[in-house]
Amino acid sequence: MAATAADSVKQPLLHDGNDAAMARREKTKASPAAARRFRHCRSALSSAIARETRAPWVENLKQKGGKISAAPPKDLFAEERPSFRLVGVLLLAYLLAGTTAFYLAMDHMSGDLTGSRVLDALYFSVVTMTTVGYGDIVPASDAAKLLACAFAFAGVALVGAFLSKAADYLVEKQEALLFHHKAMREMEANKTRYKLYTATVLLALVLVSGMTFLVMEEGMRPVDAFYCVCATVTTLGYGDRSFSSAAGRAFASVWITVSTLVVALFFLYAAELGAERRQRALARWVLTRRTTSTDLEAADLDGDRSVSATEFALFKLKEMGKISQQDVAELLDAFDALDADHSGRLTPQDLLAVALPTAG
């Protein structure tokens, strides 16, 4: 009975495996170094890929006597996603262009003007970009209305670029959480929590500074000041309370921009922390739940009735929602396209064989 139990332990996870599949599995087991390399592998950065692939390309082209004109692979998506630095440059460009345009069109504006064309133009540009829209300064002519419409759409596009970058940031953080070591994940979680605490403190300072200025300089009651501050930072801008003095317009031009960004960062970090907690809970459930025979059948990608470490990892990634079956199928098709000698393994010679026709 003991011998029978011992023999059953040595059986593959799914029975009736063919001899070739068993031979491949035994070969993998016999190479602990390869297993360690797989266990610690990580996605290569585009810069590392470029460094590693440029040398074979250059050597190949030199042997053919051609000019070195082929460029290494690039990160196609890096150029499409706006960076926070680019968003900042666009913000400054928007404010400069808006201030200049509305300075020249100030004779076509009506409302509660302070007499300073530059200040009123900057103030109107800020409340337009942040979609606050108090209504204390409005365009009066057809030309000014069309100009305001153009800057309103440009301001919304700028805010959209910021939100797009924020969404990319969230996605990248979620991807990093999956592949980081447990200790690194805990550090990331603590970092996000501290960032949320910092954003909360900054939001409180923004609210207090705005209320203090409105009470001290604009002469509002504390309740009205709080009402105006909340309507501003949430970009509601009812218009019954606003900054009317010259000093108030100067303060508002900076304060509205900063407060809008602080509120956006506060909700960004709050969403990030919530997403990280949900991701950790899902990963913990996936890794700790009992594996069944049905799971093994679903994880068996090559149909050899046994599940390798790679197949098990892919199955768990699909359970975590990180990849789908369609993603796996497309990646296997890409592998087959690169496997020039059809050996089931990729080598530098395979990459050169695939690149040679395009380099010639």
Tab-separated table of C-alpha atoms in Angstrom:
chain	number	residue	atom	x	y	z
A	1	MET	CA	0.000	0.000	0.000
A	2	ALA	CA	2.841	2.383	0.879
A	3	ALA	CA	4.555	1.614	-2.429
A	4	THR	CA	1.342	2.315	-4.299
A	5	ALA	CA	0.964	5.680	-2.542
A	6	ALA	CA	4.563	6.564	-3.293
A	7	ASP	CA	4.087	5.696	-6.957
A	8	SER	CA	0.968	7.841	-7.150
A	9	VAL	CA	2.887	10.841	-5.846
A	10	LYS	CA	5.281	10.559	-8.799
A	11	GLN	CA	2.427	10.628	-11.331
A	12	PRO	CA	1.871	13.843	-13.318
A	13	LEU	CA	-0.843	16.266	-12.210
A	14	LEU	CA	-3.071	14.980	-15.002
A	15	HIS	CA	-2.729	11.299	-15.897
A	16	ASP	CA	-2.276	9.655	-19.307
A	17	GLY	CA	0.466	12.048	-20.403
A	18	ASN	CA	2.403	11.110	-23.512
A	19	ASP	CA	6.073	10.134	-23.380
A	20	ALA	CA	7.340	13.254	-25.167
A	21	ALA	CA	5.574	15.551	-22.738
A	22	MET	CA	6.931	13.586	-19.785
A	23	ALA	CA	10.451	13.777	-21.214
A	24	ARG	CA	10.197	17.564	-21.566
A	25	ARG	CA	8.918	17.860	-18.022
A	26	GLU	CA	11.707	15.690	-16.595
A	27	LYS	CA	14.276	17.742	-18.509
A	28	THR	CA	12.884	20.927	-16.984
A	29	LYS	CA	12.957	19.415	-13.497
A	30	ALA	CA	16.596	18.406	-13.984
A	31	SER	CA	17.635	22.000	-14.530
A	32	PRO	CA	17.118	23.963	-11.298
A	33	ALA	CA	19.194	26.832	-12.669
A	34	ALA	CA	16.705	27.260	-15.518
A	35	ALA	CA	13.849	27.191	-13.033
A	36	ARG	CA	15.539	29.883	-10.979
A	37	ARG	CA	16.026	32.012	-14.075
A	38	PHE	CA	12.355	31.664	-14.910
A	39	ARG	CA	11.331	32.434	-11.343
A	40	HIS	CA	13.324	35.667	-11.268
A	41	CYS	CA	12.792	36.798	-14.866
A	42	ARG	CA	11.224	40.182	-15.545
A	43	SER	CA	10.048	42.162	-18.512
A	44	ALA	CA	12.929	43.834	-20.331
A	45	LEU	CA	12.911	47.597	-20.609
A	46	SER	CA	12.803	49.034	-24.093
A	47	SER	CA	16.214	50.650	-23.579
A	48	ALA	CA	17.722	47.290	-22.625
A	49	ILE	CA	16.126	45.670	-25.652
A	50	ALA	CA	17.543	48.381	-27.863
A	51	ARG	CA	21.053	47.892	-26.465
A	52	GLU	CA	20.921	44.120	-26.844
A	53	THR	CA	19.488	44.088	-30.360
A	54	ARG	CA	21.491	46.914	-31.900
A	55	ALA	CA	24.825	45.058	-31.784
A	56	PRO	CA	23.660	42.039	-33.878
A	57	TRP	CA	21.994	44.390	-36.350
A	58	VAL	CA	25.142	46.474	-36.737
A	59	GLU	CA	27.369	43.412	-37.087
A	60	ASN	CA	25.055	41.867	-39.654
A	61	LEU	CA	24.907	45.043	-41.709
A	62	LYS	CA	28.705	45.428	-41.597
A	63	GLN	CA	29.139	41.893	-42.911
A	64	LYS	CA	26.797	42.709	-45.775
A	65	GLY	CA	28.703	45.899	-46.507
A	66	GLY	CA	25.659	48.085	-46.010
A	67	LYS	CA	25.205	51.325	-44.171
A	68	ILE	CA	24.066	51.256	-40.579
A	69	SER	CA	20.662	52.812	-41.062
A	70	ALA	CA	18.476	50.324	-39.239
A	71	ALA	CA	17.303	51.590	-35.878
A	72	PRO	CA	16.742	49.374	-32.847
A	73	PRO	CA	13.213	48.825	-31.608
A	74	LYS	CA	11.526	51.701	-29.827
A	75	ASP	CA	8.860	51.927	-27.181
A	76	LEU	CA	5.916	52.798	-29.398
A	77	PHE	CA	3.623	53.745	-26.547
A	78	ALA	CA	6.075	55.996	-24.689
A	79	GLU	CA	5.731	58.659	-27.378
A	80	GLU	CA	1.926	58.478	-27.361
A	81	ARG	CA	1.411	58.952	-23.623
A	82	PRO	CA	1.826	62.548	-22.419
A	83	SER	CA	4.161	62.908	-19.463
A	84	PHE	CA	3.459	65.101	-16.448
A	85	ARG	CA	6.314	67.348	-17.563
A	86	LEU	CA	4.705	67.816	-20.966
A	87	VAL	CA	1.362	68.562	-19.305
A	88	GLY	CA	3.105	71.235	-17.226
A	89	VAL	CA	4.623	72.807	-20.326
A	90	LEU	CA	1.222	72.782	-22.027
A	91	LEU	CA	-0.296	74.394	-18.926
A	92	LEU	CA	2.191	77.271	-19.056
A	93	ALA	CA	1.673	77.644	-22.798
A	94	TYR	CA	-2.100	77.726	-22.314
A	95	LEU	CA	-1.926	80.392	-19.625
A	96	LEU	CA	0.497	82.498	-21.662
A	97	ALA	CA	-1.570	82.245	-24.830
A	98	GLY	CA	-4.836	82.806	-22.946
A	99	THR	CA	-3.545	85.828	-21.087
A	100	THR	CA	-2.233	87.353	-24.320
A	101	ALA	CA	-5.405	86.615	-26.287
A	102	PHE	CA	-7.854	87.912	-23.684
A	103	TYR	CA	-5.624	90.907	-22.944
A	104	LEU	CA	-6.036	91.929	-26.568
A	105	ALA	CA	-9.769	91.113	-26.464
A	106	MET	CA	-10.468	92.765	-23.107
A	107	ASP	CA	-12.415	95.580	-24.797
A	108	HIS	CA	-14.871	92.898	-25.908
A	109	MET	CA	-15.359	91.526	-22.359
A	110	SER	CA	-17.938	92.657	-19.836
A	111	GLY	CA	-18.612	92.082	-16.174
A	112	ASP	CA	-16.811	92.896	-12.955
A	113	LEU	CA	-13.456	94.094	-14.282
A	114	THR	CA	-10.682	95.317	-11.987
A	115	GLY	CA	-9.083	97.738	-14.456
A	116	SER	CA	-5.935	95.639	-14.868
A	117	ARG	CA	-6.148	94.053	-18.321
A	118	VAL	CA	-3.335	91.566	-17.649
A	119	LEU	CA	-4.789	90.443	-14.329
A	120	ASP	CA	-8.327	90.106	-15.656
A	121	ALA	CA	-7.067	88.215	-18.729
A	122	LEU	CA	-5.040	85.771	-16.598
A	123	TYR	CA	-7.938	85.326	-14.177
A	124	PHE	CA	-10.405	84.619	-17.009
A	125	SER	CA	-7.964	82.138	-18.579
A	126	VAL	CA	-7.634	80.226	-15.291
A	127	VAL	CA	-11.384	80.021	-14.561
A	128	THR	CA	-11.942	78.918	-18.170
A	129	MET	CA	-9.243	76.230	-18.135
A	130	THR	CA	-10.354	74.773	-14.799
A	131	THR	CA	-14.040	74.915	-15.902
A	132	VAL	CA	-14.901	76.939	-12.776
A	133	GLY	CA	-16.626	79.643	-14.837
A	134	TYR	CA	-17.765	82.088	-12.156
A	135	GLY	CA	-19.520	84.299	-14.702
A	136	ASP	CA	-18.155	87.511	-13.209
A	137	ILE	CA	-16.272	88.169	-16.466
A	138	VAL	CA	-17.943	87.113	-19.730
A	139	PRO	CA	-17.322	87.737	-23.443
A	140	ALA	CA	-19.576	90.427	-24.919
A	141	SER	CA	-18.890	90.278	-28.678
A	142	ASP	CA	-19.134	87.451	-31.196
A	143	ALA	CA	-15.358	87.396	-31.682
A	144	ALA	CA	-14.730	87.180	-27.912
A	145	LYS	CA	-17.308	84.406	-27.584
A	146	LEU	CA	-15.636	82.361	-30.326
A	147	LEU	CA	-12.241	82.947	-28.692
A	148	ALA	CA	-13.626	81.813	-25.326
A	149	CYS	CA	-15.075	78.690	-26.960
A	150	ALA	CA	-11.673	77.822	-28.431
A	151	PHE	CA	-9.913	78.198	-25.089
A	152	ALA	CA	-12.692	76.299	-23.292
A	153	PHE	CA	-12.132	73.260	-25.531
A	154	ALA	CA	-8.352	73.636	-25.194
A	155	GLY	CA	-8.673	73.750	-21.405
A	156	VAL	CA	-10.814	70.605	-21.351
A	157	ALA	CA	-8.250	68.867	-23.590
A	158	LEU	CA	-5.465	69.891	-21.200
A	159	VAL	CA	-7.366	68.522	-18.212
A	160	GLY	CA	-8.011	65.367	-20.234
A	161	ALA	CA	-4.292	64.981	-20.893
A	162	PHE	CA	-3.629	65.201	-17.162
A	163	LEU	CA	-6.325	62.616	-16.422
A	164	SER	CA	-4.957	60.367	-19.179
A	165	LYS	CA	-1.501	60.453	-17.634
A	166	ALA	CA	-3.024	59.822	-14.229
A	167	ALA	CA	-4.852	56.766	-15.615
A	168	ASP	CA	-1.607	55.466	-17.166
A	169	TYR	CA	0.079	55.960	-13.811
A	170	LEU	CA	-2.598	53.887	-12.083
A	171	VAL	CA	-2.345	51.078	-14.636
A	172	GLU	CA	1.452	50.975	-14.399
A	173	LYS	CA	1.287	50.860	-10.608
A	174	GLN	CA	-1.153	47.928	-10.761
A	175	GLU	CA	1.122	46.075	-13.174
A	176	ALA	CA	4.106	46.722	-10.912
A	177	LEU	CA	2.222	45.368	-7.911
A	178	LEU	CA	1.866	41.990	-9.589
A	179	PHE	CA	5.555	41.426	-10.286
A	180	HIS	CA	7.119	43.050	-7.232
A	181	HIS	CA	8.298	40.992	-4.315
A	182	LYS	CA	5.964	40.915	-1.322
A	183	ALA	CA	8.190	43.320	0.623
A	184	MET	CA	8.246	45.684	-2.358
A	185	ARG	CA	4.453	45.546	-2.601
A	186	GLU	CA	4.189	46.507	1.055
A	187	MET	CA	6.581	49.414	0.485
A	188	GLU	CA	4.513	50.579	-2.498
A	189	ALA	CA	1.333	50.371	-0.429
A	190	ASN	CA	2.907	52.449	2.342
A	191	LYS	CA	4.199	54.945	-0.201
A	192	THR	CA	0.719	55.358	-1.680
A	193	ARG	CA	-0.759	55.770	1.792
A	194	TYR	CA	1.765	58.494	2.632
A	195	LYS	CA	1.060	60.246	-0.664
A	196	LEU	CA	-2.639	60.219	0.152
A	197	TYR	CA	-1.926	61.636	3.605
A	198	THR	CA	0.224	64.359	2.027
A	199	ALA	CA	-2.488	65.210	-0.510
A	200	THR	CA	-5.034	65.374	2.337
A	201	VAL	CA	-2.870	67.833	4.253
A	202	LEU	CA	-2.342	69.929	1.112
A	203	LEU	CA	-6.085	69.931	0.425
A	204	ALA	CA	-6.772	71.134	3.953
A	205	LEU	CA	-4.150	73.893	3.550
A	206	VAL	CA	-5.684	74.934	0.232
A	207	LEU	CA	-9.150	75.164	1.745
A	208	VAL	CA	-7.947	77.069	4.810
A	209	SER	CA	-5.812	79.516	2.781
A	210	GLY	CA	-8.675	80.224	0.378
A	211	MET	CA	-11.149	80.778	3.202
A	212	THR	CA	-8.704	83.011	5.079
A	213	PHE	CA	-8.071	85.168	2.034
A	214	LEU	CA	-11.765	85.525	1.200
A	215	VAL	CA	-12.570	86.501	4.789
A	216	MET	CA	-9.621	88.897	5.212
A	217	GLU	CA	-9.423	90.491	1.744
A	218	GLU	CA	-12.857	90.034	0.173
A	219	GLY	CA	-14.817	90.634	3.384
A	220	MET	CA	-16.914	87.459	3.163
A	221	ARG	CA	-18.499	85.721	6.105
A	222	PRO	CA	-16.785	82.426	7.044
A	223	VAL	CA	-19.740	80.395	5.791
A	224	ASP	CA	-19.775	82.261	2.459
A	225	ALA	CA	-16.015	81.887	2.183
A	226	PHE	CA	-16.238	78.138	2.776
A	227	TYR	CA	-19.085	77.940	0.256
A	228	CYS	CA	-17.042	79.826	-2.361
A	229	VAL	CA	-13.945	77.706	-1.740
A	230	CYS	CA	-15.856	74.419	-2.076
A	231	ALA	CA	-17.635	75.615	-5.239
A	232	THR	CA	-14.255	76.566	-6.686
A	233	VAL	CA	-12.138	73.503	-5.901
A	234	THR	CA	-14.900	71.212	-7.213
A	235	THR	CA	-15.119	73.451	-10.346
A	236	LEU	CA	-18.826	74.116	-9.787
A	237	GLY	CA	-18.390	77.893	-9.861
A	238	TYR	CA	-21.963	79.000	-9.093
A	239	GLY	CA	-20.896	82.618	-9.560
A	240	ASP	CA	-22.772	84.216	-6.668
A	241	ARG	CA	-19.503	84.352	-4.717
A	242	SER	CA	-16.137	84.982	-6.372
A	243	PHE	CA	-12.883	86.955	-6.186
A	244	SER	CA	-13.693	90.559	-7.110
A	245	SER	CA	-10.756	92.723	-5.986
A	246	ALA	CA	-7.483	93.140	-7.876
A	247	ALA	CA	-5.587	91.368	-5.085
A	248	GLY	CA	-8.238	88.648	-5.088
A	249	ARG	CA	-7.877	88.094	-8.835
A	250	ALA	CA	-4.089	87.825	-8.502
A	251	PHE	CA	-4.452	85.352	-5.630
A	252	ALA	CA	-7.155	83.390	-7.452
A	253	SER	CA	-5.056	82.998	-10.607
A	254	VAL	CA	-2.545	80.950	-8.623
A	255	TRP	CA	-4.833	79.478	-5.973
A	256	ILE	CA	-7.454	78.075	-8.376
A	257	THR	CA	-4.804	76.322	-10.479
A	258	VAL	CA	-3.067	74.833	-7.443
A	259	SER	CA	-6.289	73.851	-5.673
A	260	THR	CA	-7.671	72.103	-8.763
A	261	LEU	CA	-4.474	70.041	-9.110
A	262	VAL	CA	-4.422	69.206	-5.391
A	263	VAL	CA	-8.030	67.974	-5.496
A	264	ALA	CA	-7.239	65.881	-8.586
A	265	LEU	CA	-4.180	64.367	-6.869
A	266	PHE	CA	-6.181	63.654	-3.731
A	267	PHE	CA	-8.763	61.615	-5.623
A	268	LEU	CA	-6.020	60.001	-7.747
A	269	TYR	CA	-4.145	58.714	-4.694
A	270	ALA	CA	-7.402	57.662	-3.017
A	271	ALA	CA	-8.344	55.646	-6.103
A	272	GLU	CA	-4.812	54.216	-6.281
A	273	LEU	CA	-4.898	53.079	-2.670
A	274	GLY	CA	-8.304	51.470	-3.130
A	275	ALA	CA	-7.193	49.724	-6.312
A	276	GLU	CA	-4.046	48.414	-4.622
A	277	ARG	CA	-6.074	46.985	-1.755
A	278	ARG	CA	-8.482	45.260	-4.143
A	279	GLN	CA	-5.563	43.907	-6.191
A	280	ARG	CA	-3.815	42.527	-3.131
A	281	ALA	CA	-7.039	40.924	-1.909
A	282	LEU	CA	-7.615	39.297	-5.316
A	283	ALA	CA	-4.012	38.080	-5.560
A	284	ARG	CA	-4.190	36.668	-2.023
A	285	TRP	CA	-7.404	34.803	-2.858
A	286	VAL	CA	-5.996	33.428	-6.124
A	287	LEU	CA	-2.767	32.227	-4.503
A	288	THR	CA	-4.331	30.667	-1.430
A	289	ARG	CA	-7.443	28.987	-2.789
A	290	ARG	CA	-7.450	25.207	-3.316
A	291	THR	CA	-6.377	24.049	-6.782
A	292	THR	CA	-8.777	21.528	-8.322
A	293	SER	CA	-8.567	19.068	-11.206
A	294	THR	CA	-10.722	21.435	-13.249
A	295	ASP	CA	-8.095	24.142	-12.708
A	296	LEU	CA	-5.369	21.812	-13.943
A	297	GLU	CA	-7.310	20.996	-17.078
A	298	ALA	CA	-7.818	24.716	-17.738
A	299	ALA	CA	-4.107	25.420	-17.103
A	300	ASP	CA	-2.894	22.703	-19.501
A	301	LEU	CA	-2.093	24.894	-22.519
A	302	ASP	CA	-0.290	22.315	-24.676
A	303	GLY	CA	-2.685	19.466	-23.973
A	304	ASP	CA	-0.021	17.091	-22.623
A	305	ARG	CA	-2.137	16.352	-19.496
A	306	SER	CA	0.474	17.809	-17.174
A	307	VAL	CA	0.935	21.392	-15.997
A	308	SER	CA	4.370	23.012	-16.007
A	309	ALA	CA	5.423	25.914	-13.823
A	310	THR	CA	4.995	28.283	-16.771
A	311	GLU	CA	1.476	27.036	-17.487
A	312	PHE	CA	0.563	27.304	-13.802
A	313	ALA	CA	1.856	30.888	-13.647
A	314	LEU	CA	-0.088	31.845	-16.787
A	315	PHE	CA	-3.259	30.288	-15.378
A	316	LYS	CA	-2.912	32.247	-12.139
A	317	LEU	CA	-2.248	35.465	-14.092
A	318	LYS	CA	-5.481	34.874	-15.992
A	319	GLU	CA	-7.321	34.332	-12.714
A	320	MET	CA	-5.971	37.645	-11.438
A	321	GLY	CA	-7.335	39.339	-14.540
A	322	LYS	CA	-3.875	40.422	-15.714
A	323	ILE	CA	-4.070	38.551	-19.022
A	324	SER	CA	-6.723	36.733	-21.042
A	325	GLN	CA	-6.731	33.570	-23.127
A	326	GLN	CA	-6.700	35.751	-26.233
A	327	ASP	CA	-3.540	37.465	-24.968
A	328	VAL	CA	-1.850	34.082	-24.488
A	329	ALA	CA	-2.875	32.921	-27.972
A	330	GLU	CA	-1.528	36.099	-29.581
A	331	LEU	CA	1.762	35.801	-27.684
A	332	LEU	CA	2.168	32.185	-28.784
A	333	ASP	CA	1.532	33.253	-32.390
A	334	ALA	CA	4.218	35.935	-32.013
A	335	PHE	CA	6.587	33.298	-30.608
A	336	ASP	CA	5.944	31.009	-33.589
A	337	ALA	CA	6.676	33.893	-35.961
A	338	LEU	CA	10.058	34.495	-34.288
A	339	ASP	CA	10.963	30.797	-34.014
A	340	ALA	CA	12.705	30.604	-37.411
A	341	ASP	CA	14.083	27.067	-36.975
A	342	HIS	CA	10.863	25.759	-35.370
A	343	SER	CA	12.816	24.312	-32.461
A	344	GLY	CA	10.405	25.554	-29.813
A	345	ARG	CA	13.102	27.848	-28.371
A	346	LEU	CA	14.233	31.351	-29.305
A	347	THR	CA	17.922	32.092	-29.871
A	348	PRO	CA	19.806	35.125	-31.199
A	349	GLN	CA	20.133	33.234	-34.479
A	350	ASP	CA	16.326	33.122	-34.748
A	351	LEU	CA	16.091	36.882	-34.287
A	352	LEU	CA	18.783	37.477	-36.903
A	353	ALA	CA	17.090	35.091	-39.330
A	354	VAL	CA	13.849	37.002	-38.964
A	355	ALA	CA	15.556	40.405	-39.228
A	356	LEU	CA	17.762	39.579	-42.247
A	357	PRO	CA	15.038	39.909	-44.921
A	358	THR	CA	13.954	43.306	-43.611
A	359	ALA	CA	17.530	44.543	-43.211
A	360	GLY	CA	18.511	43.720	-46.769
